[in-house]
C-alpha atoms as one frame of an Amber mdcrd trajectory, in Angstrom:
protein
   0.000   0.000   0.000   1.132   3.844  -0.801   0.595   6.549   0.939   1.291
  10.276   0.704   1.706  11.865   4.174   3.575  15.153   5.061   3.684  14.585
   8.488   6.475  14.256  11.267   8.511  11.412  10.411   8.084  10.004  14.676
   4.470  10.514  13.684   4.261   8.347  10.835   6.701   5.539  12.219   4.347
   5.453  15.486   1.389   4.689  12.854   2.455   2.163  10.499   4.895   0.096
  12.977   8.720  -0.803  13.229   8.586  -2.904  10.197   7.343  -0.498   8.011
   9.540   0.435   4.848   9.642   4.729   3.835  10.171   5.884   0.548  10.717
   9.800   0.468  11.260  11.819  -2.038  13.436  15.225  -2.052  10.497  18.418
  -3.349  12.087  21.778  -4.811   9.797  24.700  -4.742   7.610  25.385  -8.042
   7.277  29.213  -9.011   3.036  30.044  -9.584   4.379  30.143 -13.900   5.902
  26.169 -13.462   2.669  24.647 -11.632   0.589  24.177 -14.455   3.506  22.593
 -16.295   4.444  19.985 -13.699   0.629  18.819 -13.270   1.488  18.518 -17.093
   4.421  16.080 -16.533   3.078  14.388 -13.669  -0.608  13.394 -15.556   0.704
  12.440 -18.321   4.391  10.554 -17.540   5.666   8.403 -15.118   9.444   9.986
 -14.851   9.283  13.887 -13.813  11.271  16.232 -15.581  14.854  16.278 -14.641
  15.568  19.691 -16.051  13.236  21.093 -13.754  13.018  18.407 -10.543  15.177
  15.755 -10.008  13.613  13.359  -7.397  15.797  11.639  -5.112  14.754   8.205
  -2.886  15.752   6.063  -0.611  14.999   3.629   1.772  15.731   3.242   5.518
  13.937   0.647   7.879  12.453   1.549  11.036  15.033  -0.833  12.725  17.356
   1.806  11.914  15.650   4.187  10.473  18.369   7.705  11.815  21.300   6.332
   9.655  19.351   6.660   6.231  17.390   9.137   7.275  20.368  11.279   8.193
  22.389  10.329   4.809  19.772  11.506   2.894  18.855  15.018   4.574  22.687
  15.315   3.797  21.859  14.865   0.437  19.046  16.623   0.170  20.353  19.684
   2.203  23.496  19.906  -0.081  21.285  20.053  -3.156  18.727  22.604  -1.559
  21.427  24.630  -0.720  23.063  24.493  -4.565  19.602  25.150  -5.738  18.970
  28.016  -3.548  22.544  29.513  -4.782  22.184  28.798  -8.049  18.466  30.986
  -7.704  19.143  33.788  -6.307  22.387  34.167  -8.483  19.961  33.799 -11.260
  17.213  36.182  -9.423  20.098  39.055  -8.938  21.238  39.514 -12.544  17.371
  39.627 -13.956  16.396  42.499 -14.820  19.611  43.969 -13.641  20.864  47.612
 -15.376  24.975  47.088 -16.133  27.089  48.020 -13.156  29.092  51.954 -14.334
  32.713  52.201 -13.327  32.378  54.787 -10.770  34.516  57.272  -9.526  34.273
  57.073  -6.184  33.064  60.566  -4.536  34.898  63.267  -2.422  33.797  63.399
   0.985  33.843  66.871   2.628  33.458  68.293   5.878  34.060  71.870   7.649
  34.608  71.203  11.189  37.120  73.009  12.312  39.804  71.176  14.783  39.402
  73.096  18.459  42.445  72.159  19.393  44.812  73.871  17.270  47.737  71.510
  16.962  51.018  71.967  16.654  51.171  71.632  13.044  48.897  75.030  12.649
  50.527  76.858  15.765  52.161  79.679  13.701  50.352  82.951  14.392  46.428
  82.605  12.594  46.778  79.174  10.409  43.448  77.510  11.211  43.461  73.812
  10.936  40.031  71.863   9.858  39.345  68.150  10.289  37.417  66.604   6.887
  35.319  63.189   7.458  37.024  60.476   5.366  35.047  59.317   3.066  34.504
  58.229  -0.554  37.462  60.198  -2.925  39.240  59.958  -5.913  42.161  58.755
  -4.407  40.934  55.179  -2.697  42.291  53.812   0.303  44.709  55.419   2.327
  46.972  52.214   1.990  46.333  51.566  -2.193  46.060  55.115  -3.278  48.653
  55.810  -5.918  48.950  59.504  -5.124  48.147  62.435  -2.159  45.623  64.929
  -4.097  45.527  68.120  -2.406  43.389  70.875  -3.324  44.529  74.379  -3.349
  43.433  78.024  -4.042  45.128  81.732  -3.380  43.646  84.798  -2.808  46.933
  87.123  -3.953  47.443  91.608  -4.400  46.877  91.562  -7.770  47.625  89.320
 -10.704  51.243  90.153 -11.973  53.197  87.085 -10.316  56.750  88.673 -10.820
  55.108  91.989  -8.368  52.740  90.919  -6.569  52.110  88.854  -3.574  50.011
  85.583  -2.183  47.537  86.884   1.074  45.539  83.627   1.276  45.835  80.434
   1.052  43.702  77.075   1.830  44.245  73.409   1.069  42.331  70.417   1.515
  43.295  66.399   1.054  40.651  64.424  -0.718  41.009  61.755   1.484  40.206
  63.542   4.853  40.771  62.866   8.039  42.153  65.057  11.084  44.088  67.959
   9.915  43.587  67.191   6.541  42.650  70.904   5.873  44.071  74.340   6.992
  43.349  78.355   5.419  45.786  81.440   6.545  45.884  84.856   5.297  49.727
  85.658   4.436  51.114  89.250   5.294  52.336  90.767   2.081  55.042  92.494
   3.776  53.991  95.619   3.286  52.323  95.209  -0.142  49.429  97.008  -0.727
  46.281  94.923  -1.855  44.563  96.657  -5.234  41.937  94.327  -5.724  39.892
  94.129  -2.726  36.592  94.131  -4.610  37.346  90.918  -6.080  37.841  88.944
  -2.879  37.369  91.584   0.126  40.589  90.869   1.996  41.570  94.246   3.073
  44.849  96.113   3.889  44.372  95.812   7.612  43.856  92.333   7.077  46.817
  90.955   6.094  49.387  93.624   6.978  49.424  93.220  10.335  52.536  91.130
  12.234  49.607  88.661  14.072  49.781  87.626  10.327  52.049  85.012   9.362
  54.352  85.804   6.177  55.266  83.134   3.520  58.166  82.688   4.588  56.915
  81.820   7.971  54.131  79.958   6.622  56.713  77.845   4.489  57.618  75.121
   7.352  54.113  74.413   8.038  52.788  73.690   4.363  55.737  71.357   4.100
  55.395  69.869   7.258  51.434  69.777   6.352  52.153  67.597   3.015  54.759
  65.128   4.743  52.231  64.564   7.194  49.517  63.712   3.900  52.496  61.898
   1.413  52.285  58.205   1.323  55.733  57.006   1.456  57.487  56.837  -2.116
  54.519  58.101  -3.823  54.033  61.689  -5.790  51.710  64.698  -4.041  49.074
  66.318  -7.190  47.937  69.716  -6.314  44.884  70.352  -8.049  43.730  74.310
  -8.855  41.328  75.674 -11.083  43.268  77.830 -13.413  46.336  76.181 -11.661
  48.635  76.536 -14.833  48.281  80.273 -15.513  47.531  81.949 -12.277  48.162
  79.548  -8.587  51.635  77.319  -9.422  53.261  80.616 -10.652  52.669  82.768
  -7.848  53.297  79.652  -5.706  56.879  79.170  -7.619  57.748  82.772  -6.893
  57.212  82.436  -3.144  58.937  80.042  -3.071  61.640  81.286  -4.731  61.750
  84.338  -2.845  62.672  81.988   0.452  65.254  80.647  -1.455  63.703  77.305
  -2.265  62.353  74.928  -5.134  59.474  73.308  -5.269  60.177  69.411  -3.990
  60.692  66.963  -6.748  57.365  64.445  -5.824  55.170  67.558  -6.363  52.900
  67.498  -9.489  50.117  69.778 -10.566  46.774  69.447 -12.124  45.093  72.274
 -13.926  41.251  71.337 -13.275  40.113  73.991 -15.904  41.329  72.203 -18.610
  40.138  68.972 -17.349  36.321  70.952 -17.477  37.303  72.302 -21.135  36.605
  68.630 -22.310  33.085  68.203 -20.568  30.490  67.502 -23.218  26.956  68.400
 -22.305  23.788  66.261 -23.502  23.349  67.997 -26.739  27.027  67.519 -27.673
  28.079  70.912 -27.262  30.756  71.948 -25.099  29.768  73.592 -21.770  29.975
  77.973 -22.791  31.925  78.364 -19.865  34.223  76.534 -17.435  34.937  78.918
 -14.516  34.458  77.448 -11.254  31.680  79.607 -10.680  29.893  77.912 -14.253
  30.831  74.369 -13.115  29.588  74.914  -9.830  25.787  75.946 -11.113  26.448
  73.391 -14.342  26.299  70.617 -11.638  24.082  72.566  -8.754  26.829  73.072
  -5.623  25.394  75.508  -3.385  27.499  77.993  -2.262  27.709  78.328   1.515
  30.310  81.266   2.126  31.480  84.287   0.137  33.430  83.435  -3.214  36.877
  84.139  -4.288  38.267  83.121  -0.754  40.461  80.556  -0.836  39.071  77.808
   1.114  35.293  78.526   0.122  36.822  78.032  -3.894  38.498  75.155  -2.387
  35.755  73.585  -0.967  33.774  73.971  -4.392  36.472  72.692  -6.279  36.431
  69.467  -4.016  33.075  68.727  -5.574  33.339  70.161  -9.001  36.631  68.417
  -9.487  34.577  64.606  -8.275  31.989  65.640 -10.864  34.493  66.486 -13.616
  36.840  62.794 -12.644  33.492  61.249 -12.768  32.016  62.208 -15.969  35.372
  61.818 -17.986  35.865  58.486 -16.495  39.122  59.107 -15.064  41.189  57.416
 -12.730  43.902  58.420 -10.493  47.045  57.187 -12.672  45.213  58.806 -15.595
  45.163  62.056 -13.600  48.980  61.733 -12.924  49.767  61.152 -16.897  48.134
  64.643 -17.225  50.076  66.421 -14.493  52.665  68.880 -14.926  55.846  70.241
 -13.206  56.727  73.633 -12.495
């Protein structure tokens, strides 16, 4: 005699006695679409699809029924557990859009550090602490390069005769101290061009000031403290080529020094120059202040200070990596030295 029960397997061996022999068969779940099909195969042949269900059975007497009964839950749990792998691997790439290569984002923050430490003591250099977060550059431990972006506020725009009175740098990849800002005393050079960026006379000229040449310890000590060992350092600017790594050459040569070997520089305006809009036509401008309502980055401060154009240019310059698809190494190729 044959029955069909679904019951507890104690259950059924207190029914039908010690003696009794159990066939069992191993069931995979039928989707609503496959039901009507398998009452199909079922009705009309005696061996069930094996594309679909493969039926496994066995049988284990009562006398000892634990040993069978045990090798075949093996068997069927090993099989359920392929199936269910082999589902939901098919379930996840149904319907699925293809993955992008994406640049990951820059991850900024404003906090500024309380505590002032050491590496910002000189005279008015405030220090900032950025969350770390998705960048450009990756992992602190795989990232091929230190980006660091950079703006100056300077007296006017001849770089042989005039003079840098701001300046503010942030790494992409965060982190405590990862950003400072300081106004730079001129040394007595007057400031002609207020209006553009409202840092007056009083501001800067004043000895609570720090001057570049005072200020030059602490940006390199600032960068050692960034560099991965035996890597380069990319400064990025906007307008870098023509108007920031000049004026920053000159100061430096005017303390007797030359920019370090591992430093590189990236001009993001030209990157922005090759943006392409939906139409196919070439964005009409690429200041920062273009690119900034091109991709909708509200401004929170005043422009044309440095670390407010800084800030900015930490999210214009994600935007810009992530539209032309480029990647660190990529970036590097299109660096230049001073």
């Amino acid at each position: 005699m044959s029955l069909f029960c679904p019951g507890n397997f104690h259950h059924l061996r207190s029914n039908l006695g010690c003696t009794s022999t159990i066939n069992y068969l191993a069931l995979r779940y039928i989707s609503p679409k496959q039901f009507p099909a398998r009452i199909y195969n079922l009705r009309n042949s005696a061996q069930v699809n094996e594309a679909r269900s493969e039926p496994h059975s066995s049988s284990a007497t009562c006398n000892n029924p634990l040993l069978h009964l045990r090798d075949g839950l093996v068997d069927v749990g090993a099989r359920s557990n392929e199936t269910t792998r082999l589902k939901s691997r098919k379930l996840s790439t149904i319907g699925a859009t293809p993955r992008k290569t994406q640049i990951p984002r820059v991850g900024i923050s404003t906090k500024k550090d309380k505590k002032q430490p050491e590496l910002c003591g000189a005279k008015v250099v405030n220090c900032y602490d950025s969350e770390p977060g998705n960048s450009v550059v990756g992992k602190a431990t795989d990232r091929p390069a230190t980006i660091l972006v950079f703006d100056i506020e300077t007296t006017g725009l001849s770089r042989e005769n005039e003079r840098i009175i701001e300046f503010a740098v942030r790494d992409l990849n965060g982190g405590k101290n990862s950003s400072f800002e300081t106004l730079i005393n001129p040394e007595k050079k007057d400031v002609t061009n207020t209006y553009i960026h409202g840092i007056r006379d009083d501001m800067v000229n004043n000895p609570n000031v720090p001057t570049f040449r005072e200020l030059l310890p602490i940006l390199l000590r600032y960068v050692r403290s960034r560099q991965m060992p035996g890597k380069p350092v990319l400064w990025v600017a906007h307008s870098g080529r023509r108007f920031d790594v000049p004026f920053l050459v000159k100061e430096f040569q005017r303390c007797s020094m030359t920019i370090p070997e591992d430093w590189m520089f990236l001009d993001s305006l030209a990157l922005a120059r090759q943006l392409v809009l939906a139409n196919g036509c070439k964005l009409p401008s690429a200041s920062l202040s273009a690119l900034r309502e091109h991709y909708g980055i509200p401004l929170t401060g005043p422009a044309h200070r440095a670390m407010q154009d800084v800030t900015v240019l930490c999210y214009v310059f994600q935007r810009i990596t992530f539209d032309l698809k480029l990647t660190v190494p990529q970036l590097l190729d299109k660096a230049f030295r001073p």
